[in-house]
Every structure is written in C-alpha cells, then in structure tokens.
Amino acid sequence: MLLKSEINSDIGCVRVNNEDMILFGGEFFRDRSAKQIFELSDTARFAAVVADGMGGHDGGEFASEIALRCFDDFILALPEGLDEDEVASSLKRWTEETHRLILRKSHELPGCEGMGSTFCGLLFYGEMVFALNIGDSRLYRFRGGILKQLTTDHSIRQLTGGLSQDSNQIYNSLGAGESAFIDIKNLGGQLLEEDLYLICSDGLSDMLPDEETERILTENPSAEALITAAKNAGGKDNVSVILLKIIS
C-alpha cells in the first residue's frame, strides 16, 4: 500500500503551550510538521494517532506524551499473526493499563492532578486497518468530495444531541475518571485508492464546521491549509492534523 501523508501540530493562537501530540510511524510530533510518501507491506504495523492532553499546569502535555509513547511501545511488542479479536483484546488491555498509568502519574507529578488525554487514529496491522478512538478527537474519511466522520465523540454534546452547553466536556479519556474504554472498528477492505483520511484534535473540529473542512479538502487538501483556517477562525486551542492519502 502506497501512502502520502502530511502531519502538523500547532500551538494555535491562544494557548501558551501545546498539549497535543502526534504519533506517526514511530515519530512524535509537537510544534512541528512533516510530509512523507511511503509504502506499507502486508505485514507492517503502523500507527497514525492524535492525542489531545488536558488538566493541570503541565499535565496535558505529559498525558498526551505518556499515551503515545505507551502506544508506540505497544505496537513494537504486538505479536505477529493475531486475528481481529486478538488485536481488539490487546487494544482494550492497553487502554486499561495506560489509563491506570496516567491516573497514577497524575497523583505523583506536581501540577498534574486531573490530567488526561484523548486518543484517535489508525492502526495498520498486516492487512487489517483499525479506527481507534478515546475522547473527542476525530477521524474522518474524504471520498468523492464527501467528508464523513468515522468516529463518535465521547462528549456530553454528542450524548445530548447538541443540547448541552458543555460542548468541550468529555466523559471518556485516558487518565481522567475511574475508567476508560476504546472504540475499535476494523476498516479492512473499506480503504480505496484516492481516499483521504483526516485525524485531528478538537482544535480543528471546534473551529471549523465540517462543511468548511470539506471545502478546504476539495480546493486545497493540505494540513497547513486546515490549520491556517482554524487559526483564522480564532485558534482557541492547539490544532493537530494528520492527512493520510491512499495512493495505491
């Protein structure tokens, strides 16, 4: 599978630090960007994930980094030859273990009480591709000029159908609350040539309606264009974007 990618994690216009982080193919991104064209073999293990940290003075930065470094270790240790159910079970165990780790660190590290992190992205494992989500970062697919959200926000706004004013409040994250769960969806067989996948923190989705994001991806499909539009709309939060295009 041949893929083209753009990665960008930006502090935005208001925040004094960037609590977002991106994991892409074993590399970590915060306050930097990259573009790549690469090929994945049928036996590859590869992750493209956005984590949006929250809580405490420095807690958000720590939480998102802990989540992604733990996931990178998880991928490296994941055995070959697992079936779909075995991968899903491993992901659920990882979620529980990482949640407990961040929760413990929130009590140990000064200024980090209540820290947590979202987690959203794609895991390529052999011929399987999994959409993963914890929290309200988002995964979209842009196909044939139509933008479709593939994940469900774990937010009060989603639960109430938009009736709640607590638009930024989430009920599921790594490290915050008593427990966490992960949504897992196998996209294997659903990926088509020319598909474009967008993974983003809510610094993008809260600033731009889906219709505007769809327009940008139609006219100028780049991570930089999306982040610039979010910042022009106020840039109230950190903005992280992964664009992943299926070339062949």
Coordinates of N, CA and C in Angstrom, one line a residue, residues 26 34 44 50 59 94 96 110 117 131 145 157 170 172 188 211-212 214 224 243 248:
G26 N 6.1 5.8 14.5 CA 7.2 5.8 15.4 C 7.9 7.1 15.7
A34 N 5.6 17.7 8.9 CA 6.3 16.8 8.0 C 5.4 16.4 6.9
A44 N 3.1 -5.0 7.8 CA 3.5 -3.9 8.6 C 2.6 -3.6 9.8
V50 N -3.5 11.0 16.9 CA -3.5 12.3 17.6 C -4.0 12.1 19.0
G59 N 0.1 19.2 33.0 CA -0.5 17.8 32.9 C -0.9 17.4 31.5
W94 N -4.4 -2.6 26.6 CA -3.5 -1.4 26.6 C -4.3 -0.2 27.1
E96 N -6.7 0.0 29.3 CA -6.9 -0.1 30.7 C -5.5 0.2 31.4
P110 N 3.8 16.9 40.3 CA 3.3 18.2 40.8 C 2.6 18.9 39.7
S117 N -6.0 12.4 28.5 CA -5.7 12.6 27.1 C -6.7 11.9 26.2
A131 N -9.7 1.7 13.0 CA -10.0 3.0 13.5 C -10.2 3.0 15.0
G145 N -15.3 13.7 -2.8 CA -15.8 15.1 -2.4 C -16.7 15.2 -1.2
R157 N -21.9 16.8 24.5 CA -22.6 17.4 23.4 C -23.2 16.3 22.5
I170 N -15.9 16.0 28.0 CA -15.9 14.6 27.5 C -16.0 13.7 28.7
N172 N -15.0 10.3 28.5 CA -14.1 9.2 28.3 C -12.7 9.7 27.8
G188 N -10.6 -2.7 7.4 CA -10.0 -3.5 6.3 C -11.0 -3.8 5.2
E211 N -18.5 21.4 6.9 CA -18.7 21.9 5.6 C -17.5 22.7 5.1
E212 N -16.9 23.4 6.1 CA -15.7 24.2 5.7 C -14.5 23.3 5.5
E214 N -14.6 20.3 4.5 CA -14.9 19.6 3.3 C -14.5 20.5 2.1
E224 N -1.6 22.3 6.3 CA -1.3 23.7 6.6 C -2.5 24.5 6.3
L243 N -3.1 14.1 7.7 CA -3.7 13.8 6.4 C -3.0 12.6 5.9
S248 N -2.1 3.9 -3.7 CA -2.4 2.7 -4.4 C -2.3 1.5 -3.4

